[in-house]
């Protein structure tokens, strides 16, 4: 499932450059995650790197509106990065 940045975000700029899928960008008020590009770092890291670098606990959470299995996240990674 894709992740979601909550309104606890302080726009510290830590998450955007760490995202290997370029899924994070500045929204109108806070950073946002593009669910079509977010793989929760499947294919890159053991856990979502944006959560690891965020200085505010529970700011980047699972987006219940976009649930995906690990297999679906892997398939998305393959499409995004043309991996075989």
Tab-separated table of N, CA, C and O in Angstrom:
chain	number	residue	atom	x	y	z
A	1	UNK	N	0.830	-1.174	0.000
A	1	UNK	CA	0.000	0.000	0.000
A	1	UNK	C	0.874	1.235	0.000
A	1	UNK	O	1.999	1.204	0.462
A	2	UNK	N	0.368	2.264	-0.544
A	2	UNK	CA	1.116	3.518	-0.577
A	2	UNK	C	1.111	4.151	0.807
A	2	UNK	O	0.292	3.823	1.652
A	3	UNK	N	2.031	5.047	0.994
A	3	UNK	CA	2.112	5.771	2.248
A	3	UNK	C	1.465	7.138	2.097
A	3	UNK	O	1.193	7.598	0.994
A	4	UNK	N	1.235	7.788	3.225
A	4	UNK	CA	0.557	9.069	3.262
A	4	UNK	C	1.285	9.966	4.249
A	4	UNK	O	1.652	9.533	5.342
A	5	UNK	N	1.513	11.207	3.876
A	5	UNK	CA	2.120	12.187	4.775
A	5	UNK	C	0.988	12.973	5.416
A	5	UNK	O	0.162	13.562	4.726
A	6	UNK	N	0.968	12.976	6.743
A	6	UNK	CA	-0.108	13.642	7.480
A	6	UNK	C	0.221	15.125	7.685
A	6	UNK	O	1.322	15.587	7.387
A	7	UNK	N	-0.736	15.838	8.254
A	7	UNK	CA	-0.564	17.264	8.514
A	7	UNK	C	0.429	17.555	9.628
A	7	UNK	O	0.707	18.719	9.917
A	8	UNK	N	1.000	16.510	10.219
A	8	UNK	CA	2.074	16.700	11.196
A	8	UNK	C	3.372	17.102	10.498
A	8	UNK	O	4.332	17.504	11.144
A	9	UNK	N	3.393	16.998	9.175
A	9	UNK	CA	4.580	17.318	8.370
A	9	UNK	C	5.017	18.763	8.630
A	9	UNK	O	4.204	19.684	8.627
A	10	UNK	N	6.324	18.948	8.840
A	10	UNK	CA	6.881	20.283	9.070
A	10	UNK	C	7.669	20.784	7.855
A	10	UNK	O	8.399	21.762	7.943
A	11	UNK	N	7.535	20.092	6.728
A	11	UNK	CA	8.214	20.482	5.482
A	11	UNK	C	9.717	20.618	5.668
A	11	UNK	O	10.340	21.572	5.214
A	12	UNK	N	10.302	19.641	6.316
A	12	UNK	CA	11.733	19.691	6.610
A	12	UNK	C	12.600	19.309	5.411
A	12	UNK	O	13.823	19.460	5.464
A	13	UNK	N	11.999	18.785	4.362
A	13	UNK	CA	12.703	18.405	3.136
A	13	UNK	C	13.563	17.143	3.276
A	13	UNK	O	14.427	16.898	2.445
A	14	UNK	N	13.355	16.357	4.300
A	14	UNK	CA	14.154	15.147	4.487
A	14	UNK	C	13.694	13.993	3.597
A	14	UNK	O	14.515	13.229	3.097
A	15	UNK	N	12.397	13.860	3.402
A	15	UNK	CA	11.864	12.682	2.718
A	15	UNK	C	12.009	12.728	1.197
A	15	UNK	O	12.321	11.714	0.573
A	16	UNK	N	11.779	13.867	0.608
A	16	UNK	CA	11.736	13.946	-0.861
A	16	UNK	C	13.006	13.413	-1.533
A	16	UNK	O	12.916	12.566	-2.426
A	17	UNK	N	14.199	13.862	-1.144
A	17	UNK	CA	15.387	13.361	-1.841
A	17	UNK	C	15.703	11.897	-1.545
A	17	UNK	O	16.452	11.265	-2.294
A	18	UNK	N	15.116	11.340	-0.490
A	18	UNK	CA	15.380	9.947	-0.126
A	18	UNK	C	14.508	8.953	-0.870
A	18	UNK	O	14.823	7.765	-0.907
A	19	UNK	N	13.426	9.405	-1.474
A	19	UNK	CA	12.498	8.498	-2.142
A	19	UNK	C	13.100	7.965	-3.446
A	19	UNK	O	13.345	8.732	-4.377
A	20	UNK	N	13.324	6.651	-3.546
A	20	UNK	CA	13.922	6.083	-4.750
A	20	UNK	C	12.966	6.043	-5.943
A	20	UNK	O	13.390	5.793	-7.069
A	21	UNK	N	11.691	6.296	-5.696
A	21	UNK	CA	10.685	6.241	-6.762
A	21	UNK	C	10.209	7.618	-7.203
A	21	UNK	O	9.306	7.717	-8.021
A	22	UNK	N	10.773	8.653	-6.641
A	22	UNK	CA	10.359	10.025	-6.933
A	22	UNK	C	8.847	10.175	-6.735
A	22	UNK	O	8.159	10.818	-7.514
A	23	UNK	N	8.368	9.581	-5.641
A	23	UNK	CA	6.930	9.609	-5.346
A	23	UNK	C	6.552	10.776	-4.440
A	23	UNK	O	5.373	11.036	-4.248
A	24	UNK	N	7.531	11.470	-3.880
A	24	UNK	CA	7.251	12.542	-2.922
A	24	UNK	C	7.516	13.895	-3.564
A	24	UNK	O	8.564	14.103	-4.176
A	25	UNK	N	6.560	14.792	-3.425
A	25	UNK	CA	6.723	16.155	-3.945
A	25	UNK	C	5.953	17.120	-3.049
A	25	UNK	O	5.097	16.712	-2.270
A	26	UNK	N	6.278	18.393	-3.182
A	26	UNK	CA	5.599	19.408	-2.382
A	26	UNK	C	4.189	19.610	-2.898
A	26	UNK	O	3.970	19.785	-4.090
A	27	UNK	N	3.230	19.557	-1.992
A	27	UNK	CA	1.838	19.821	-2.324
A	27	UNK	C	1.530	21.279	-2.035
A	27	UNK	O	2.434	22.107	-1.934
A	28	UNK	N	0.267	21.590	-1.879
A	28	UNK	CA	-0.138	22.969	-1.588
A	28	UNK	C	0.379	23.452	-0.243
A	28	UNK	O	0.763	24.612	-0.104
A	29	UNK	N	0.360	22.575	0.758
A	29	UNK	CA	0.782	22.969	2.100
A	29	UNK	C	1.906	22.116	2.663
A	29	UNK	O	2.759	22.614	3.383
A	30	UNK	N	1.870	20.816	2.383
A	30	UNK	CA	2.864	19.883	2.888
A	30	UNK	C	3.286	18.947	1.762
A	30	UNK	O	2.690	18.943	0.691
A	31	UNK	N	4.310	18.158	2.038
A	31	UNK	CA	4.724	17.154	1.061
A	31	UNK	C	3.619	16.115	0.884
A	31	UNK	O	2.859	15.833	1.806
A	32	UNK	N	3.550	15.559	-0.321
A	32	UNK	CA	2.556	14.548	-0.649
A	32	UNK	C	3.244	13.358	-1.305
A	32	UNK	O	4.312	13.504	-1.895
A	33	UNK	N	2.595	12.208	-1.201
A	33	UNK	CA	3.115	10.987	-1.812
A	33	UNK	C	2.172	10.554	-2.926
A	33	UNK	O	0.972	10.400	-2.716
A	34	UNK	N	2.734	10.342	-4.112
A	34	UNK	CA	1.975	9.861	-5.264
A	34	UNK	C	1.798	8.353	-5.109
A	34	UNK	O	2.778	7.594	-5.213
A	35	UNK	N	0.589	7.916	-4.859
A	35	UNK	CA	0.331	6.489	-4.617
A	35	UNK	C	0.648	5.626	-5.837
A	35	UNK	O	0.908	4.430	-5.691
A	36	UNK	N	0.639	6.210	-7.017
A	36	UNK	CA	0.979	5.448	-8.223
A	36	UNK	C	2.469	5.157	-8.309
A	36	UNK	O	2.886	4.273	-9.055
A	37	UNK	N	3.284	5.883	-7.574
A	37	UNK	CA	4.732	5.703	-7.608
A	37	UNK	C	5.292	5.094	-6.323
A	37	UNK	O	6.412	4.581	-6.314
A	38	UNK	N	4.529	5.132	-5.241
A	38	UNK	CA	5.015	4.635	-3.955
A	38	UNK	C	4.969	3.106	-3.909
A	38	UNK	O	3.927	2.503	-4.123
A	39	UNK	N	6.116	2.499	-3.606
A	39	UNK	CA	6.192	1.046	-3.436
A	39	UNK	C	6.569	0.680	-2.007
A	39	UNK	O	6.925	-0.467	-1.747
A	40	UNK	N	6.498	1.658	-1.098
A	40	UNK	CA	6.962	1.463	0.278
A	40	UNK	C	8.410	0.991	0.272
A	40	UNK	O	8.846	0.253	1.146
A	41	UNK	N	9.142	1.384	-0.745
A	41	UNK	CA	10.555	1.066	-0.945
A	41	UNK	C	10.820	-0.406	-1.253
A	41	UNK	O	11.971	-0.852	-1.231
A	42	UNK	N	9.765	-1.175	-1.560
A	42	UNK	CA	9.954	-2.547	-2.007
A	42	UNK	C	10.847	-2.509	-3.247
A	42	UNK	O	10.652	-1.706	-4.150
A	43	UNK	N	11.853	-3.358	-3.267
A	43	UNK	CA	12.808	-3.380	-4.368
A	43	UNK	C	14.038	-2.525	-4.105
A	43	UNK	O	15.028	-2.625	-4.816
A	44	UNK	N	13.978	-1.685	-3.080
A	44	UNK	CA	15.098	-0.803	-2.744
A	44	UNK	C	15.620	-1.036	-1.329
A	44	UNK	O	16.812	-1.219	-1.136
A	45	UNK	N	14.730	-0.968	-0.350
A	45	UNK	CA	15.117	-1.038	1.062
A	45	UNK	C	14.195	-1.986	1.816
A	45	UNK	O	13.119	-2.332	1.343
A	46	UNK	N	14.608	-2.353	3.025
A	46	UNK	CA	13.804	-3.250	3.857
A	46	UNK	C	12.570	-2.581	4.428
A	46	UNK	O	11.585	-3.246	4.748
A	47	UNK	N	12.635	-1.260	4.606
A	47	UNK	CA	11.479	-0.517	5.101
A	47	UNK	C	11.456	0.845	4.419
A	47	UNK	O	12.465	1.290	3.866
A	48	UNK	N	10.320	1.519	4.435
A	48	UNK	CA	10.214	2.807	3.741
A	48	UNK	C	11.228	3.828	4.268
A	48	UNK	O	11.249	4.153	5.455
A	49	UNK	N	12.075	4.296	3.385
A	49	UNK	CA	13.126	5.226	3.792
A	49	UNK	C	12.575	6.573	4.224
A	49	UNK	O	13.145	7.218	5.096
A	50	UNK	N	11.447	6.987	3.670
A	50	UNK	CA	10.868	8.270	4.080
A	50	UNK	C	10.490	8.241	5.553
A	50	UNK	O	10.709	9.214	6.272
A	51	UNK	N	9.958	7.117	6.012
A	51	UNK	CA	9.628	6.986	7.425
A	51	UNK	C	10.887	7.004	8.279
A	51	UNK	O	10.886	7.551	9.375
A	52	UNK	N	11.946	6.405	7.768
A	52	UNK	CA	13.197	6.331	8.525
A	52	UNK	C	13.839	7.697	8.727
A	52	UNK	O	14.436	7.946	9.774
A	53	UNK	N	13.724	8.575	7.738
A	53	UNK	CA	14.394	9.879	7.842
A	53	UNK	C	13.506	10.972	8.414
A	53	UNK	O	13.995	12.034	8.778
A	54	UNK	N	12.215	10.727	8.519
A	54	UNK	CA	11.292	11.747	9.027
A	54	UNK	C	11.562	12.001	10.513
A	54	UNK	O	11.555	11.059	11.314
A	55	UNK	N	11.785	13.255	10.901
A	55	UNK	CA	12.091	13.547	12.302
A	55	UNK	C	10.867	13.569	13.224
A	55	UNK	O	11.017	13.598	14.442
A	56	UNK	N	9.661	13.526	12.673
A	56	UNK	CA	8.438	13.580	13.470
A	56	UNK	C	7.753	12.207	13.433
A	56	UNK	O	7.360	11.730	12.371
A	57	UNK	N	7.614	11.584	14.594
A	57	UNK	CA	6.995	10.256	14.670
A	57	UNK	C	5.578	10.251	14.113
A	57	UNK	O	4.814	11.191	14.307
A	58	UNK	N	5.250	9.159	13.419
A	58	UNK	CA	3.899	8.916	12.886
A	58	UNK	C	3.396	10.016	11.961
A	58	UNK	O	2.202	10.285	11.910
A	59	UNK	N	4.302	10.619	11.224
A	59	UNK	CA	3.914	11.624	10.220
A	59	UNK	C	3.659	10.961	8.876
A	59	UNK	O	2.784	11.371	8.134
A	60	UNK	N	4.414	9.933	8.570
A	60	UNK	CA	4.238	9.191	7.321
A	60	UNK	C	3.662	7.833	7.699
A	60	UNK	O	4.310	7.025	8.350
A	61	UNK	N	2.415	7.618	7.277
A	61	UNK	CA	1.667	6.437	7.696
A	61	UNK	C	1.142	5.674	6.489
A	61	UNK	O	1.181	6.172	5.357
A	62	UNK	N	0.631	4.492	6.741
A	62	UNK	CA	0.010	3.699	5.672
A	62	UNK	C	-1.274	4.377	5.227
A	62	UNK	O	-2.080	4.801	6.042
A	63	UNK	N	-1.442	4.490	3.928
A	63	UNK	CA	-2.637	5.098	3.351
A	63	UNK	C	-3.676	3.996	3.116
A	63	UNK	O	-3.554	3.217	2.174
A	64	UNK	N	-4.659	3.933	3.969
A	64	UNK	CA	-5.683	2.889	3.875
A	64	UNK	C	-6.498	2.966	2.583
A	64	UNK	O	-7.156	2.004	2.200
A	65	UNK	N	-6.449	4.095	1.899
A	65	UNK	CA	-7.174	4.258	0.633
A	65	UNK	C	-6.483	3.537	-0.528
A	65	UNK	O	-7.080	3.356	-1.585
A	66	UNK	N	-5.228	3.153	-0.339
A	66	UNK	CA	-4.448	2.530	-1.414
A	66	UNK	C	-3.751	1.280	-0.895
A	66	UNK	O	-2.531	1.265	-0.746
A	67	UNK	N	-4.519	0.243	-0.624
A	67	UNK	CA	-3.932	-0.995	-0.125
A	67	UNK	C	-3.423	-1.848	-1.278
A	67	UNK	O	-4.083	-1.984	-2.312
A	68	UNK	N	-2.217	-2.380	-1.077
A	68	UNK	CA	-1.598	-3.246	-2.079
A	68	UNK	C	-0.825	-4.337	-1.352
A	68	UNK	O	-0.282	-4.107	-0.278
A	69	UNK	N	-0.754	-5.491	-1.982
A	69	UNK	CA	0.043	-6.585	-1.429
A	69	UNK	C	1.509	-6.343	-1.749
A	69	UNK	O	1.847	-5.501	-2.609
A	70	UNK	N	2.387	-7.095	-1.093
A	70	UNK	CA	3.814	-6.984	-1.411
A	70	UNK	C	4.077	-7.340	-2.868
A	70	UNK	O	4.944	-6.752	-3.504
A	71	UNK	N	3.329	-8.292	-3.395
A	71	UNK	CA	3.489	-8.670	-4.803
A	71	UNK	C	3.099	-7.511	-5.723
A	71	UNK	O	3.783	-7.246	-6.715
A	72	UNK	N	2.011	-6.833	-5.401
A	72	UNK	CA	1.599	-5.670	-6.201
A	72	UNK	C	2.635	-4.539	-6.109
A	72	UNK	O	2.920	-3.874	-7.107
A	73	UNK	N	3.200	-4.342	-4.921
A	73	UNK	CA	4.242	-3.321	-4.767
A	73	UNK	C	5.468	-3.697	-5.591
A	73	UNK	O	6.077	-2.840	-6.227
A	74	UNK	N	5.825	-4.982	-5.593
A	74	UNK	CA	6.964	-5.434	-6.391
A	74	UNK	C	6.684	-5.228	-7.879
A	74	UNK	O	7.549	-4.753	-8.612
A	75	UNK	N	5.486	-5.560	-8.325
A	75	UNK	CA	5.123	-5.362	-9.730
A	75	UNK	C	5.225	-3.884	-10.111
A	75	UNK	O	5.693	-3.547	-11.200
A	76	UNK	N	4.809	-3.012	-9.212
A	76	UNK	CA	4.909	-1.569	-9.467
A	76	UNK	C	6.373	-1.147	-9.573
A	76	UNK	O	6.750	-0.375	-10.448
A	77	UNK	N	7.219	-1.684	-8.682
A	77	UNK	CA	8.658	-1.408	-8.732
A	77	UNK	C	9.229	-1.812	-10.090
A	77	UNK	O	9.986	-1.061	-10.703
A	78	UNK	N	8.860	-2.999	-10.552
A	78	UNK	CA	9.371	-3.498	-11.833
A	78	UNK	C	8.973	-2.556	-12.972
A	78	UNK	O	9.800	-2.203	-13.817
A	79	UNK	N	7.736	-2.111	-12.984
A	79	UNK	CA	7.268	-1.197	-14.035
A	79	UNK	C	8.007	0.135	-13.947
A	79	UNK	O	8.453	0.681	-14.957
A	80	UNK	N	8.130	0.671	-12.733
A	80	UNK	CA	8.782	1.979	-12.561
A	80	UNK	C	10.247	1.970	-12.953
A	80	UNK	O	10.769	2.948	-13.465
A	81	UNK	N	10.915	0.849	-12.688
A	81	UNK	CA	12.362	0.795	-12.883
A	81	UNK	C	12.788	-0.158	-13.994
A	81	UNK	O	13.982	-0.421	-14.145
A	82	UNK	N	11.822	-0.673	-14.733
A	82	UNK	CA	12.087	-1.559	-15.871
A	82	UNK	C	12.998	-2.712	-15.494
A	82	UNK	O	13.848	-3.122	-16.274
A	83	UNK	N	12.842	-3.182	-14.280
A	83	UNK	CA	13.653	-4.313	-13.818
A	83	UNK	C	13.050	-5.602	-14.376
A	83	UNK	O	11.882	-5.665	-14.714
A	84	UNK	N	13.868	-6.624	-14.430
A	84	UNK	CA	13.404	-7.924	-14.920
A	84	UNK	C	13.640	-8.974	-13.873
A	84	UNK	O	14.535	-8.967	-13.141
